[in-house]
Coordinates of C-alpha atoms in Angstrom, one line a residue:
M56 CA 0.0 0.0 0.0
G57 CA 1.3 3.5 0.7
F58 CA 1.5 6.3 -1.7
R59 CA 1.3 6.1 -5.5
I60 CA 1.6 9.6 -6.7
S61 CA 3.0 11.7 -9.5
W62 CA 3.3 15.5 -9.9
V63 CA 4.5 18.0 -12.4
A64 CA 5.7 21.4 -11.2
S65 CA 6.4 24.3 -13.5
Q66 CA 7.5 27.9 -13.2
G67 CA 6.5 30.7 -15.4
I68 CA 3.2 29.2 -16.4
A69 CA -0.3 30.3 -15.4
A70 CA -2.4 27.7 -13.6
D71 CA -5.1 27.9 -16.3
E72 CA -2.6 27.2 -19.0
L73 CA -1.3 24.2 -17.1
L74 CA -4.8 22.9 -16.7
R75 CA -5.6 23.5 -20.4
T76 CA -2.6 21.5 -21.6
A77 CA -3.5 18.7 -19.1
E78 CA -7.2 18.8 -20.2
K79 CA -8.3 19.2 -16.6
Q80 CA -10.8 21.6 -15.1
R81 CA -11.2 23.1 -11.6
T82 CA -14.1 22.0 -9.5
K83 CA -15.5 24.1 -6.7
K84 CA -14.0 21.7 -4.1
R85 CA -10.8 22.3 -2.2
D86 CA -9.1 19.9 0.1
E87 CA -6.6 20.0 3.0
I88 CA -4.6 17.2 1.5
P89 CA -4.6 15.3 -1.8
D90 CA -6.5 12.0 -1.6
L91 CA -7.0 10.0 -4.7
G92 CA -7.6 12.0 -7.9
W93 CA -6.3 15.1 -9.6
Y94 CA -5.3 18.3 -7.9
L95 CA -3.8 21.8 -8.6
L96 CA -1.5 23.4 -6.0
E97 CA -0.1 26.9 -6.4
L98 CA 3.1 27.5 -4.4
P99 CA 4.6 30.6 -6.2
P100 CA 6.6 30.6 -8.3
W101 CA 5.6 26.9 -8.8
V102 CA 2.3 25.6 -10.1
L103 CA 1.8 21.8 -9.5
L104 CA -0.5 19.3 -11.1
I105 CA -0.9 16.3 -8.8
A106 CA -2.2 12.8 -9.7
D107 CA -2.8 10.7 -6.6
G108 CA -3.7 7.0 -6.3
R109 CA -3.4 3.8 -8.3
D110 CA -5.9 4.8 -10.9
D111 CA -4.4 8.2 -11.6
Y112 CA -0.7 8.5 -10.9
R113 CA 0.4 6.6 -14.1
D114 CA -1.7 9.0 -16.2
L115 CA 0.6 11.9 -15.4
G116 CA 3.9 11.0 -17.0
R117 CA 7.3 12.4 -18.0
T118 CA 6.1 13.3 -21.5
Y119 CA 3.8 15.9 -20.1
A120 CA 6.6 17.5 -18.1
K121 CA 8.9 17.4 -21.1
N122 CA 6.4 19.1 -23.3
L123 CA 5.7 21.8 -20.7
S124 CA 9.4 22.7 -20.6
A125 CA 9.6 23.3 -24.4
D126 CA 9.3 27.1 -24.1
G127 CA 12.4 27.4 -21.8
R128 CA 10.6 26.9 -18.5
E129 CA 12.0 24.6 -15.9
T130 CA 9.6 21.7 -15.2
L131 CA 9.9 19.0 -12.6
F132 CA 8.4 15.6 -12.7
F133 CA 8.1 13.4 -9.6
R134 CA 6.7 9.9 -9.2
C135 CA 6.7 7.4 -6.4
S136 CA 5.1 4.0 -5.8
D137 CA 5.5 2.8 -2.2
T138 CA 4.1 -0.5 -3.4
F139 CA 7.1 -1.1 -5.6
M140 CA 9.5 1.2 -3.6
K141 CA 10.5 3.1 -6.8
T142 CA 10.7 6.8 -7.2
D143 CA 12.1 9.4 -9.6
L144 CA 12.5 13.1 -9.9
R145 CA 13.4 14.6 -13.2
C146 CA 14.0 18.2 -14.4
Y147 CA 13.3 19.2 -18.0
R148 CA 14.4 22.4 -19.8
D149 CA 13.7 23.2 -23.4
G150 CA 12.1 19.8 -24.0
Q151 CA 15.1 17.9 -22.8
E152 CA 15.9 16.1 -19.5
A153 CA 18.4 18.3 -17.7
W154 CA 18.9 16.1 -14.7
S155 CA 17.3 13.2 -12.9
I156 CA 17.3 11.1 -9.7
I157 CA 16.0 7.5 -10.0
Y158 CA 15.9 5.2 -7.0
K159 CA 14.7 1.6 -6.7
S160 CA 14.8 0.1 -3.3
D161 CA 15.2 -3.4 -4.7
D162 CA 18.4 -2.5 -6.4
E163 CA 21.2 -4.3 -4.5
T164 CA 23.6 -1.3 -4.8
K165 CA 21.2 0.9 -2.7
R166 CA 22.5 3.8 -4.7
P167 CA 20.3 6.4 -6.5
E168 CA 21.0 6.8 -10.2
L169 CA 21.9 10.5 -10.9
G170 CA 21.7 11.7 -14.5
G171 CA 22.7 15.0 -16.2
E172 CA 23.9 17.8 -14.0
P173 CA 21.8 17.9 -10.8
P174 CA 21.9 21.1 -8.7
E175 CA 23.9 21.2 -5.5
V176 CA 20.8 20.6 -3.4
V177 CA 20.7 17.1 -4.8
H178 CA 24.2 16.3 -3.6
Q179 CA 23.6 18.0 -0.2
T180 CA 20.4 16.1 0.3
L181 CA 22.0 12.8 -0.8
A182 CA 24.8 13.3 1.8
R183 CA 22.2 13.9 4.6
Q184 CA 20.2 10.8 3.6
Q185 CA 23.3 8.7 3.4
A186 CA 24.3 9.8 6.9
K187 CA 20.8 9.0 8.2
Q188 CA 21.0 5.6 6.6
A189 CA 24.4 4.9 8.1
E190 CA 23.1 5.8 11.6
D191 CA 19.9 3.8 11.2
D192 CA 21.0 0.3 10.2
G193 CA 18.4 -1.3 8.0
A194 CA 16.2 1.7 7.2
D195 CA 16.2 2.9 3.6
H196 CA 16.5 6.6 3.9
L197 CA 17.7 7.0 0.3
Y198 CA 14.1 6.3 -0.8
E199 CA 13.3 9.7 0.6
L200 CA 15.8 11.5 -1.6
T201 CA 13.5 12.5 -4.5
A202 CA 10.8 13.7 -2.1
E203 CA 13.3 15.7 0.0
V204 CA 14.8 17.3 -3.1
G205 CA 11.3 18.0 -4.6
Q206 CA 10.3 19.8 -1.4
A207 CA 13.6 21.8 -1.2
L208 CA 12.9 23.0 -4.8
T209 CA 9.2 23.6 -4.8
G210 CA 8.0 23.6 -1.2
F211 CA 5.8 20.6 -1.8
R212 CA 6.2 17.0 -0.5
H213 CA 3.4 14.5 -1.1
D214 CA 3.4 13.2 2.5
T215 CA 3.5 16.5 4.4
D216 CA 1.4 19.6 4.6
P217 CA 2.7 22.5 2.4
E218 CA 3.6 25.7 4.0
T219 CA 0.7 28.0 3.0
D220 CA -1.8 30.2 4.6
D221 CA -4.6 28.5 2.8
P222 CA -6.2 25.8 5.0
R223 CA -7.4 24.0 1.8
P224 CA -4.7 24.6 -0.7
F225 CA -5.5 21.7 -3.0
Q226 CA -7.9 22.5 -5.8
V227 CA -9.8 19.4 -6.9
L228 CA -9.8 18.8 -10.6
Q229 CA -11.9 16.8 -13.0

């Protein structure tokens, strides 16, 4: 069980444009936390499209993030499946993958795969997670790497409350 979620975060795009390209529409409902389905979250300068749950998270994929980045805007794609203990965070610029973090808990090396040129926050967060893992024998703290970096960059982490004054920051979509 656990989380099965994906999100795309982009800067320099209006929420309505993000929704139009995703073919999603706002409803009148807002939630405190995302719970199965599609959501919009605005954490300036980031706008996030979130797909939560087994039936939705696979429908929001890397191609969408890649296409959003085509006009020079930085776009992040995050996905995790606690069921399979696999997670990735990818950054796209100008329609190309600029950097990535991929982690599979069943990989015997227990090392995340870093691609491209990740920002310094990735290396700093990796060092912190490796230190935690060394102290806590048996716990897989590296699985948290993508979520930690995503939060450091956007202010959003799928399993914590975002820092916002809005008590119901998640706009339900259809």
